[in-house]
Structure formats: structure tokens, C-alpha cells
């Protein structure tokens, strides 16, 4: 993303490459998030935004969040950093509301803070950055089909049986504890989703096979990335992450579905600015 200051007040989106997305400010998550930030300033300037997309929308790996968070981060830098990270998350959430119908911080918070983040509360917004174990890698397979967050939210049930909620609270607490203590076995034992995965996985071709081969290949755990269709695995060490990536690929090779595999150490720094 490239952001420039302009004499004309307001936001404009001047160029989009890589994907078909609207340039109208009110229809693009970057424009909506940027407008929300501007509403909270008395800036004498405006900003023009170029968006260069490398991820298909409806990915489950935060394509929309990347644009929303990038826009507010860049404008905040150009304004001399009047806002802290939590405030930027609030602005970027307005962009996510356009994409999915819900002003959630699940992707914009980690994009801005870096690493793992816990969104403890929305009223008020309370984002807690969580420790990242030093040997932790993520492997993500992104089958090139679009699953919109709004659609995969609509398949969820509004009520959760108490028994399932108790199991899930245990897993969540175990995961947070495992991340802080860098206990990879505990992370592995805690990576289970009793509530959302059984419903949403039906929207993802090959999900069960991917999960099976991924665990066999040595992943600590595997699940739906965001609202899908991407599937993530957490791994200890780069070699394990690569083996898991190969195992994931075999499934989509057999399905004949185009896919990308991304392997990365967990990025603990969040968005960074590059000056040209
Ligand atoms: N700058 C943008 N980047 C990505 N998606 C955008 C953008 N602006 C608007 N959208 C819309 O947001 C929706 C994708 O968001 P979402 O379903 O949450 O997928 P993802 O998991 O890839 O973020 C699509 O309808 C897309 O047209
Ligand atoms: N975590 C939320 C939002 C997911 O958004 P996405 O853009 O990553 O799909 C959810 O699971 O609904």
C-alpha cells in the first residue's frame, strides 16, 4: 500500500492492482477505515491511497484487515502518530464492519500489534498482546476459492451448550498459558475448536483430509484460519513447517484446486513502514 498526503482534504483511492476491488472510498475497507481516522482529527490535509493486493479477498487470512490496518497505520505515521495502536484498531474495525458485517478486531489487532493478540473486550476495546514462542511457525494453505466472512458467520449457531463452552474455555486458557510458557506440548493439546470448526469446515473442500495429513506430518495443531477457506497449522521449527506445507499441498493437488502455501515464523512486529 502507498499513501500520500494531498492538499485536498478527504480520502481518495487512486489505484488498485492485483484484485478487482472498488475504488469508491465508502465501498473499500481501506477507505472506510481511513475516513474513520480522519473524522477524529483536525488535519488540514487529505490522503490518497494506492492498494496493491497480493491476497485474494475472502481468504481467511485477513485480506480485508491488511488493507484497513495498513491505511490507518500509514495515515497515522504521516500525521506524526497522534493515535496509539488500540485507537488505530478501533478505526480499522470500521473497515472490517464493511467486509463482514461485524466490527471485529480479530485480524486488525494482530496486524497492527504483531504476534498473537487476545481481544479480551470490545466495550471498552481491550487488546492484550501475547508472548510468541521463539520456535513457532505457521503454515497456511489457501485454496483459491472465496468464502466471505459474512457467509461463514451466518452458518454459526447463536447458542453454545455449556458443556462445549467449558471444554473450549479450557483449551483457550491452555493455549494462552502454553504461548507464555513456550510449552509446545501444551499448545498442541489446546489447539482444538469444539464450537466453530465442525460447522464451518463443511464450507471448505478437503478440510478433514488436510487436517489428518497435517497432524501426521508433525504439526502441533491445525484448524480453520479466520473464517476459511484457508487452513492453518502451527509447527515447532522451520523443517516441521515445511513438511506440513508439503502434506497440505498433496491434498489440493489431488482435488485439482489451485492453492497457495504460506510458511512463516510468527511476525511479532506488525505492520512496518517502508519509505521510498
Ligand atoms: N481493500 C480490500 N481488501 C480486501 N477486501 C475488500 C477490500 N475492500 C472491500 N473488500 C471486500 O471485503 C470482502 C472480503 O473480506 P472478508 O470476507 O473478511 O475476507 P478476508 O478473509 O480475505 O478478509 C469482499 O467482499 C471484498 O470485496
Ligand atoms: N475471526 C472472525 C473473523 C474472520 O475474518 P477473516 O477475514 O479472517 O475470515 C471469524 O472467524 O468470524
CSV table of N, CA and C in Angstrom, one decimal, residues 53-197:
chain,number,residue,atom,x,y,z
A,53,UNK,N,-2.8,-5.5,-4.0
A,53,UNK,CA,-3.2,-6.7,-3.3
A,53,UNK,C,-2.4,-7.9,-3.7
A,54,UNK,N,-2.0,-8.7,-2.7
A,54,UNK,CA,-1.3,-9.9,-3.1
A,54,UNK,C,-2.1,-11.1,-2.6
A,55,UNK,N,-3.2,-10.9,-1.9
A,55,UNK,CA,-4.1,-11.9,-1.4
A,55,UNK,C,-5.5,-11.7,-1.9
A,56,UNK,N,-6.1,-12.8,-2.4
A,56,UNK,CA,-7.5,-12.8,-2.8
A,56,UNK,C,-8.4,-12.5,-1.7
A,57,UNK,N,-9.4,-11.6,-1.9
A,57,UNK,CA,-10.4,-11.4,-0.8
A,57,UNK,C,-11.2,-12.6,-0.5
A,58,UNK,N,-11.7,-12.7,0.7
A,58,UNK,CA,-12.5,-13.9,1.1
A,58,UNK,C,-11.5,-15.1,1.4
A,59,UNK,N,-10.4,-14.8,2.0
A,59,UNK,CA,-9.3,-15.7,2.1
A,59,UNK,C,-9.3,-16.4,3.5
A,60,UNK,N,-9.7,-15.7,4.5
A,60,UNK,CA,-9.5,-16.2,5.9
A,60,UNK,C,-8.1,-15.9,6.4
A,61,UNK,N,-7.3,-15.2,5.6
A,61,UNK,CA,-6.0,-14.8,6.2
A,61,UNK,C,-6.0,-13.2,6.2
A,62,UNK,N,-7.1,-12.6,6.3
A,62,UNK,CA,-7.2,-11.2,6.6
A,62,UNK,C,-6.8,-10.3,5.5
A,63,UNK,N,-7.3,-10.6,4.3
A,63,UNK,CA,-7.0,-9.7,3.1
A,63,UNK,C,-7.6,-8.3,3.4
A,64,UNK,N,-8.9,-8.3,3.9
A,64,UNK,CA,-9.5,-7.0,4.2
A,64,UNK,C,-8.8,-6.3,5.3
A,65,UNK,N,-8.5,-7.1,6.4
A,65,UNK,CA,-7.8,-6.5,7.5
A,65,UNK,C,-6.5,-5.8,7.1
A,66,UNK,N,-5.8,-6.4,6.2
A,66,UNK,CA,-4.5,-5.9,5.8
A,66,UNK,C,-4.7,-4.5,5.2
A,67,UNK,N,-5.7,-4.3,4.4
A,67,UNK,CA,-6.0,-3.0,3.8
A,67,UNK,C,-6.4,-2.0,4.8
A,68,UNK,N,-7.3,-2.4,5.7
A,68,UNK,CA,-7.9,-1.5,6.7
A,68,UNK,C,-6.8,-1.0,7.7
A,69,UNK,N,-6.0,-2.0,8.2
A,69,UNK,CA,-4.9,-1.7,9.1
A,69,UNK,C,-3.8,-0.9,8.5
A,70,UNK,N,-3.5,-1.3,7.2
A,70,UNK,CA,-2.4,-0.5,6.5
A,70,UNK,C,-2.8,0.9,6.3
A,71,UNK,N,-4.1,1.2,6.0
A,71,UNK,CA,-4.5,2.6,5.7
A,71,UNK,C,-4.4,3.4,7.0
A,72,UNK,N,-4.9,2.9,8.1
A,72,UNK,CA,-4.9,3.7,9.3
A,72,UNK,C,-3.4,3.9,9.9
A,73,UNK,N,-2.7,2.8,9.7
A,73,UNK,CA,-1.3,2.9,10.2
A,73,UNK,C,-0.5,3.9,9.4
A,74,UNK,N,-0.6,3.9,8.1
A,74,UNK,CA,0.1,4.8,7.2
A,74,UNK,C,-0.3,6.3,7.4
A,75,UNK,N,-1.6,6.5,7.5
A,75,UNK,CA,-2.0,7.9,7.7
A,75,UNK,C,-1.6,8.4,9.1
A,76,UNK,N,-1.6,7.5,10.1
A,76,UNK,CA,-1.2,7.9,11.4
A,76,UNK,C,0.3,8.3,11.4
A,77,UNK,N,1.1,7.6,10.7
A,77,UNK,CA,2.5,7.9,10.6
A,77,UNK,C,2.7,9.3,9.9
A,78,UNK,N,1.9,9.5,8.8
A,78,UNK,CA,2.1,10.8,8.1
A,78,UNK,C,1.6,12.0,8.9
A,79,UNK,N,0.7,11.7,9.8
A,79,UNK,CA,0.2,12.8,10.7
A,79,UNK,C,1.1,13.0,11.9
A,80,UNK,N,2.2,12.2,12.1
A,80,UNK,CA,3.0,12.4,13.2
A,80,UNK,C,2.6,11.6,14.4
A,81,UNK,N,1.9,10.5,14.2
A,81,UNK,CA,1.5,9.5,15.2
A,81,UNK,C,0.6,10.0,16.3
A,82,UNK,N,-0.5,10.7,16.0
A,82,UNK,CA,-1.3,11.2,17.1
A,82,UNK,C,-2.1,10.1,17.8
A,83,UNK,N,-2.2,8.9,17.2
A,83,UNK,CA,-3.0,7.8,17.8
A,83,UNK,C,-2.2,6.6,18.2
A,84,UNK,N,-2.5,6.0,19.3
A,84,UNK,CA,-1.9,4.8,19.7
A,84,UNK,C,-2.5,3.6,19.0
A,85,UNK,N,-1.9,2.4,19.2
A,85,UNK,CA,-2.3,1.2,18.5
A,85,UNK,C,-3.8,0.8,18.7
A,86,UNK,N,-4.2,0.9,20.0
A,86,UNK,CA,-5.6,0.5,20.3
A,86,UNK,C,-6.6,1.4,19.5
A,87,UNK,N,-6.3,2.7,19.5
A,87,UNK,CA,-7.2,3.6,18.7
A,87,UNK,C,-7.2,3.2,17.2
A,88,UNK,N,-6.0,2.9,16.7
A,88,UNK,CA,-5.9,2.5,15.3
A,88,UNK,C,-6.7,1.2,15.0
A,89,UNK,N,-6.7,0.3,16.0
A,89,UNK,CA,-7.5,-0.9,15.8
A,89,UNK,C,-9.0,-0.5,15.7
A,90,UNK,N,-9.4,0.4,16.6
A,90,UNK,CA,-10.8,0.9,16.6
A,90,UNK,C,-11.2,1.4,15.2
A,91,UNK,N,-10.3,2.2,14.6
A,91,UNK,CA,-10.6,2.8,13.3
A,91,UNK,C,-10.7,1.7,12.2
A,92,UNK,N,-9.7,0.8,12.3
A,92,UNK,CA,-9.7,-0.3,11.3
A,92,UNK,C,-10.9,-1.2,11.4
A,93,UNK,N,-11.4,-1.4,12.6
A,93,UNK,CA,-12.6,-2.2,12.8
A,93,UNK,C,-13.8,-1.8,11.9
A,94,UNK,N,-13.8,-0.5,11.7
A,94,UNK,CA,-14.9,0.1,10.9
A,94,UNK,C,-14.8,-0.5,9.4
A,95,UNK,N,-13.6,-0.7,9.0
A,95,UNK,CA,-13.4,-1.3,7.7
A,95,UNK,C,-13.8,-2.7,7.7
A,96,UNK,N,-13.5,-3.5,8.7
A,96,UNK,CA,-13.9,-4.9,8.8
A,96,UNK,C,-15.4,-5.0,8.9
A,97,UNK,N,-16.1,-4.0,9.5
A,97,UNK,CA,-17.6,-4.0,9.5
A,97,UNK,C,-18.1,-4.0,8.1
A,98,UNK,N,-17.5,-3.2,7.2
A,98,UNK,CA,-17.9,-3.2,5.8
A,98,UNK,C,-17.7,-4.6,5.2
A,99,UNK,N,-16.6,-5.2,5.4
A,99,UNK,CA,-16.3,-6.5,4.8
A,99,UNK,C,-17.2,-7.6,5.3
A,100,UNK,N,-17.4,-7.7,6.6
A,100,UNK,CA,-18.1,-8.9,7.1
A,100,UNK,C,-19.4,-8.6,7.9
A,101,UNK,N,-19.7,-7.3,8.0
A,101,UNK,CA,-21.0,-7.0,8.7
A,101,UNK,C,-20.7,-6.9,10.2
A,102,UNK,N,-19.5,-7.2,10.7
A,102,UNK,CA,-19.2,-7.1,12.1
A,102,UNK,C,-17.9,-6.4,12.4
A,103,UNK,N,-18.0,-5.4,13.2
A,103,UNK,CA,-16.8,-4.6,13.5
A,103,UNK,C,-15.9,-5.3,14.5
A,104,UNK,N,-15.2,-6.4,14.0
A,104,UNK,CA,-14.4,-7.2,14.8
A,104,UNK,C,-12.9,-6.8,14.7
A,105,UNK,N,-12.1,-7.2,15.7
A,105,UNK,CA,-10.7,-6.8,15.7
A,105,UNK,C,-9.8,-8.0,15.5
A,106,UNK,N,-10.4,-9.2,15.2
A,106,UNK,CA,-9.7,-10.5,15.2
A,106,UNK,C,-8.4,-10.4,14.3
A,107,UNK,N,-8.5,-9.7,13.2
A,107,UNK,CA,-7.3,-9.6,12.3
A,107,UNK,C,-6.6,-8.3,12.3
A,108,UNK,N,-7.4,-7.2,12.5
A,108,UNK,CA,-6.7,-5.9,12.5
A,108,UNK,C,-5.8,-5.7,13.8
A,109,UNK,N,-6.3,-6.3,14.9
A,109,UNK,CA,-5.4,-6.2,16.1
A,109,UNK,C,-4.1,-6.9,15.9
A,110,UNK,N,-4.0,-8.1,15.5
A,110,UNK,CA,-2.6,-8.7,15.3
A,110,UNK,C,-1.9,-8.0,14.2
A,111,UNK,N,-2.6,-7.5,13.1
A,111,UNK,CA,-1.9,-6.8,12.0
A,111,UNK,C,-1.2,-5.6,12.6
A,112,UNK,N,-1.8,-4.9,13.5
A,112,UNK,CA,-1.3,-3.6,14.0
A,112,UNK,C,-0.3,-3.9,15.1
A,113,UNK,N,-0.6,-4.8,16.0
A,113,UNK,CA,0.3,-5.1,17.2
A,113,UNK,C,1.4,-6.0,16.9
A,114,UNK,N,1.2,-7.0,15.9
A,114,UNK,CA,2.1,-8.0,15.7
A,114,UNK,C,1.9,-9.2,16.6
A,115,UNK,N,2.3,-10.4,16.2
A,115,UNK,CA,2.2,-11.6,17.1
A,115,UNK,C,0.8,-12.0,17.4
A,116,UNK,N,0.6,-12.7,18.5
A,116,UNK,CA,-0.7,-13.1,19.0
A,116,UNK,C,-1.3,-12.0,19.8
A,117,UNK,N,-2.6,-11.8,19.5
A,117,UNK,CA,-3.3,-10.8,20.4
A,117,UNK,C,-4.6,-11.4,20.9
A,118,UNK,N,-5.0,-11.1,22.1
A,118,UNK,CA,-6.3,-11.5,22.7
A,118,UNK,C,-7.2,-10.3,22.7
A,119,UNK,N,-8.3,-10.4,22.1
A,119,UNK,CA,-9.3,-9.3,22.2
A,119,UNK,C,-10.2,-9.6,23.4
A,120,UNK,N,-9.8,-9.1,24.6
A,120,UNK,CA,-10.5,-9.5,25.8
A,120,UNK,C,-11.9,-8.9,25.9
A,121,UNK,N,-12.0,-7.6,25.4
A,121,UNK,CA,-13.3,-7.0,25.5
A,121,UNK,C,-13.4,-5.9,24.4
A,122,UNK,N,-14.7,-5.7,24.0
A,122,UNK,CA,-14.9,-4.6,23.0
A,122,UNK,C,-15.5,-3.3,23.6
A,123,UNK,N,-16.0,-3.4,24.8
A,123,UNK,CA,-16.6,-2.3,25.5
A,123,UNK,C,-16.1,-2.1,26.9
A,124,UNK,N,-15.0,-1.5,27.1
A,124,UNK,CA,-14.1,-0.8,26.1
A,124,UNK,C,-13.2,-1.8,25.4
A,125,UNK,N,-12.7,-1.4,24.2
A,125,UNK,CA,-11.8,-2.3,23.5
A,125,UNK,C,-10.5,-2.5,24.3
A,126,UNK,N,-10.2,-3.8,24.5
A,126,UNK,CA,-9.1,-4.2,25.4
A,126,UNK,C,-8.3,-5.3,24.6
A,127,UNK,N,-7.2,-4.9,24.0
A,127,UNK,CA,-6.4,-5.8,23.2
A,127,UNK,C,-5.1,-6.1,24.0
A,128,UNK,N,-4.9,-7.4,24.2
A,128,UNK,CA,-3.8,-7.9,25.0
A,128,UNK,C,-2.8,-8.6,24.1
A,129,UNK,N,-1.6,-8.0,23.9
A,129,UNK,CA,-0.6,-8.8,23.1
A,129,UNK,C,0.0,-9.9,24.0
A,130,UNK,N,0.1,-11.1,23.3
A,130,UNK,CA,0.5,-12.3,24.0
A,130,UNK,C,1.9,-12.7,23.5
A,131,UNK,N,2.7,-13.4,24.4
A,131,UNK,CA,4.0,-13.8,24.0
A,131,UNK,C,4.0,-14.8,22.8
A,132,UNK,N,5.0,-14.7,22.0
A,132,UNK,CA,5.2,-15.6,20.9
A,132,UNK,C,6.4,-16.5,21.1
A,133,UNK,N,6.2,-17.8,21.2
A,133,UNK,CA,7.3,-18.8,21.4
A,133,UNK,C,8.3,-18.7,20.3
A,134,UNK,N,9.6,-18.8,20.6
A,134,UNK,CA,10.6,-18.4,19.6
A,134,UNK,C,10.7,-19.4,18.5
A,135,UNK,N,10.3,-20.7,18.7
A,135,UNK,CA,10.4,-21.7,17.6
A,135,UNK,C,9.1,-21.9,16.8
A,136,UNK,N,8.1,-21.0,17.1
A,136,UNK,CA,6.8,-21.3,16.5
A,136,UNK,C,6.7,-20.8,15.0
A,137,UNK,N,6.2,-21.6,14.2
A,137,UNK,CA,6.0,-21.3,12.8
A,137,UNK,C,4.5,-21.5,12.4
A,138,UNK,N,4.0,-20.8,11.4
A,138,UNK,CA,2.7,-21.0,10.9
A,138,UNK,C,2.8,-21.5,9.5
A,139,UNK,N,2.1,-22.5,9.1
A,139,UNK,CA,1.9,-23.0,7.7
A,139,UNK,C,0.4,-22.8,7.4
A,140,UNK,N,0.2,-22.1,6.3
A,140,UNK,CA,-1.2,-21.9,5.9
A,140,UNK,C,-1.4,-22.3,4.4
A,141,UNK,N,-2.4,-23.1,4.2
A,141,UNK,CA,-2.8,-23.4,2.8
A,141,UNK,C,-4.1,-22.6,2.5
A,142,UNK,N,-4.0,-21.9,1.3
A,142,UNK,CA,-5.1,-21.1,0.9
A,142,UNK,C,-5.7,-21.6,-0.4
A,143,UNK,N,-6.7,-22.5,-0.3
A,143,UNK,CA,-7.3,-22.9,-1.6
A,143,UNK,C,-8.0,-21.7,-2.3
A,144,UNK,N,-7.8,-21.5,-3.6
A,144,UNK,CA,-8.2,-20.3,-4.2
A,144,UNK,C,-9.7,-20.3,-4.5
A,145,UNK,N,-10.5,-20.5,-3.5
A,145,UNK,CA,-12.0,-20.3,-3.6
A,145,UNK,C,-12.3,-19.2,-2.6
A,146,UNK,N,-13.4,-18.4,-2.9
A,146,UNK,CA,-13.7,-17.3,-2.0
A,146,UNK,C,-14.8,-17.8,-1.0
A,147,UNK,N,-14.5,-17.6,0.3
A,147,UNK,CA,-15.5,-17.8,1.3
A,147,UNK,C,-15.6,-16.5,2.1
A,148,UNK,N,-16.7,-15.8,1.9
A,148,UNK,CA,-16.9,-14.5,2.6
A,148,UNK,C,-17.1,-14.6,4.1
A,149,UNK,N,-16.4,-13.8,4.8
A,149,UNK,CA,-16.6,-13.9,6.3
A,149,UNK,C,-18.1,-13.8,6.7
A,150,UNK,N,-18.8,-12.9,6.0
A,150,UNK,CA,-20.2,-12.7,6.3
A,150,UNK,C,-20.9,-14.0,6.2
A,151,UNK,N,-20.6,-14.8,5.1
A,151,UNK,CA,-21.3,-16.1,4.9
A,151,UNK,C,-20.9,-17.1,5.9
A,152,UNK,N,-19.6,-17.2,6.2
A,152,UNK,CA,-19.2,-18.2,7.2
A,152,UNK,C,-19.6,-17.9,8.6
A,153,UNK,N,-20.0,-16.6,8.8
A,153,UNK,CA,-20.5,-16.3,10.1
A,153,UNK,C,-22.0,-16.7,10.2
A,154,UNK,N,-22.7,-16.7,9.0
A,154,UNK,CA,-24.1,-17.0,9.1
A,154,UNK,C,-24.4,-18.5,9.4
A,155,UNK,N,-23.4,-19.4,9.2
A,155,UNK,CA,-23.6,-20.8,9.5
A,155,UNK,C,-23.5,-21.1,11.0
A,156,UNK,N,-23.0,-20.1,11.8
A,156,UNK,CA,-22.7,-20.4,13.2
A,156,UNK,C,-24.0,-20.4,14.0
A,157,UNK,N,-24.1,-21.2,15.1
A,157,UNK,CA,-25.2,-21.2,16.0
A,157,UNK,C,-25.1,-20.0,17.0
A,158,UNK,N,-26.2,-19.5,17.4
A,158,UNK,CA,-26.2,-18.4,18.3
A,158,UNK,C,-26.0,-18.8,19.8
A,159,UNK,N,-26.3,-20.1,20.0
A,159,UNK,CA,-26.2,-20.6,21.4
A,159,UNK,C,-25.2,-21.8,21.5
A,160,UNK,N,-24.4,-21.8,22.6
A,160,UNK,CA,-23.4,-22.9,22.8
A,160,UNK,C,-23.8,-23.7,24.0
A,161,UNK,N,-23.9,-25.0,23.9
A,161,UNK,CA,-24.1,-25.8,25.1
A,161,UNK,C,-23.0,-25.6,26.2
A,162,UNK,N,-23.4,-25.5,27.4
A,162,UNK,CA,-22.4,-25.2,28.5
A,162,UNK,C,-21.3,-26.2,28.5
A,163,UNK,N,-21.6,-27.5,28.2
A,163,UNK,CA,-20.5,-28.5,28.3
A,163,UNK,C,-19.4,-28.1,27.2
A,164,UNK,N,-19.9,-27.7,26.0
A,164,UNK,CA,-18.9,-27.4,25.0
A,164,UNK,C,-18.1,-26.1,25.3
A,165,UNK,N,-18.8,-25.2,25.9
A,165,UNK,CA,-18.2,-23.9,26.3
A,165,UNK,C,-17.1,-24.2,27.3
A,166,UNK,N,-17.4,-25.1,28.3
A,166,UNK,CA,-16.4,-25.4,29.3
A,166,UNK,C,-15.1,-26.0,28.7
A,167,UNK,N,-15.3,-26.9,27.7
A,167,UNK,CA,-14.2,-27.6,27.1
A,167,UNK,C,-13.4,-26.5,26.4
A,168,UNK,N,-14.1,-25.5,25.7
A,168,UNK,CA,-13.4,-24.5,24.9
A,168,UNK,C,-12.7,-23.5,25.8
A,169,UNK,N,-13.3,-23.2,26.9
A,169,UNK,CA,-12.6,-22.3,27.9
A,169,UNK,C,-11.3,-22.9,28.3
A,170,UNK,N,-11.3,-24.2,28.6
A,170,UNK,CA,-10.1,-24.9,29.0
A,170,UNK,C,-9.0,-24.9,27.9
A,171,UNK,N,-9.5,-25.1,26.6
A,171,UNK,CA,-8.5,-25.0,25.5
A,171,UNK,C,-7.9,-23.6,25.4
A,172,UNK,N,-8.8,-22.6,25.5
A,172,UNK,CA,-8.3,-21.2,25.3
A,172,UNK,C,-7.3,-20.9,26.4
A,173,UNK,N,-7.6,-21.2,27.7
A,173,UNK,CA,-6.7,-20.9,28.8
A,173,UNK,C,-5.4,-21.7,28.6
A,174,UNK,N,-5.5,-23.0,28.1
A,174,UNK,CA,-4.3,-23.8,27.9
A,174,UNK,C,-3.4,-23.2,26.8
A,175,UNK,N,-4.1,-22.7,25.8
A,175,UNK,CA,-3.3,-22.1,24.7
A,175,UNK,C,-2.5,-20.8,25.1
A,176,UNK,N,-3.2,-20.0,25.9
A,176,UNK,CA,-2.6,-18.7,26.3
A,176,UNK,C,-1.4,-19.1,27.3
A,177,UNK,N,-1.7,-20.0,28.2
A,177,UNK,CA,-0.6,-20.5,29.1
A,177,UNK,C,0.6,-21.1,28.3
A,178,UNK,N,0.2,-21.9,27.3
A,178,UNK,CA,1.3,-22.5,26.5
A,178,UNK,C,2.1,-21.5,25.8
A,179,UNK,N,1.5,-20.5,25.3
A,179,UNK,CA,2.2,-19.4,24.5
A,179,UNK,C,3.2,-18.7,25.4
A,180,UNK,N,2.7,-18.4,26.7
A,180,UNK,CA,3.6,-17.7,27.6
A,180,UNK,C,4.7,-18.5,28.1
A,181,UNK,N,4.4,-19.8,28.4
A,181,UNK,CA,5.5,-20.6,29.0
A,181,UNK,C,6.3,-21.3,27.9
A,182,UNK,N,5.9,-21.1,26.6
A,182,UNK,CA,6.6,-21.7,25.5
A,182,UNK,C,6.6,-23.2,25.6
A,183,UNK,N,5.5,-23.8,26.0
A,183,UNK,CA,5.3,-25.2,26.2
A,183,UNK,C,4.6,-25.7,25.0
A,184,UNK,N,5.4,-26.3,24.1
A,184,UNK,CA,4.8,-26.7,22.8
A,184,UNK,C,3.8,-27.8,22.9
A,185,UNK,N,4.0,-28.7,23.9
A,185,UNK,CA,3.0,-29.8,24.1
A,185,UNK,C,1.7,-29.3,24.5
A,186,UNK,N,1.8,-28.3,25.4
A,186,UNK,CA,0.5,-27.7,25.9
A,186,UNK,C,-0.2,-26.9,24.8
A,187,UNK,N,0.6,-26.2,24.0
A,187,UNK,CA,0.0,-25.5,22.8
A,187,UNK,C,-0.8,-26.6,21.9
A,188,UNK,N,-0.1,-27.7,21.7
A,188,UNK,CA,-0.6,-28.8,20.9
A,188,UNK,C,-1.9,-29.3,21.5
A,189,UNK,N,-1.9,-29.6,22.8
A,189,UNK,CA,-3.1,-30.2,23.4
A,189,UNK,C,-4.3,-29.2,23.4
A,190,UNK,N,-3.9,-27.9,23.3
A,190,UNK,CA,-5.0,-26.9,23.4
A,190,UNK,C,-5.6,-26.5,22.1
A,191,UNK,N,-4.9,-26.9,21.0
A,191,UNK,CA,-5.4,-26.4,19.7
A,191,UNK,C,-6.6,-27.3,19.2
A,192,UNK,N,-7.7,-27.1,19.8
A,192,UNK,CA,-8.9,-27.8,19.4
A,192,UNK,C,-10.1,-26.8,19.4
A,193,UNK,N,-10.9,-26.9,18.4
A,193,UNK,CA,-12.0,-26.0,18.3
A,193,UNK,C,-13.3,-26.8,18.3
A,194,UNK,N,-14.0,-26.8,19.4
A,194,UNK,CA,-15.2,-27.7,19.6
A,194,UNK,C,-16.4,-27.0,19.0
A,195,UNK,N,-16.3,-25.7,18.7
A,195,UNK,CA,-17.6,-25.0,18.5
A,195,UNK,C,-17.8,-24.5,17.1
A,196,UNK,N,-16.8,-23.9,16.5
A,196,UNK,CA,-16.9,-23.3,15.2
A,196,UNK,C,-16.5,-24.2,14.1
A,197,UNK,N,-15.4,-25.0,14.3
A,197,UNK,CA,-14.8,-25.8,13.2
A,197,UNK,C,-15.8,-26.8,12.7
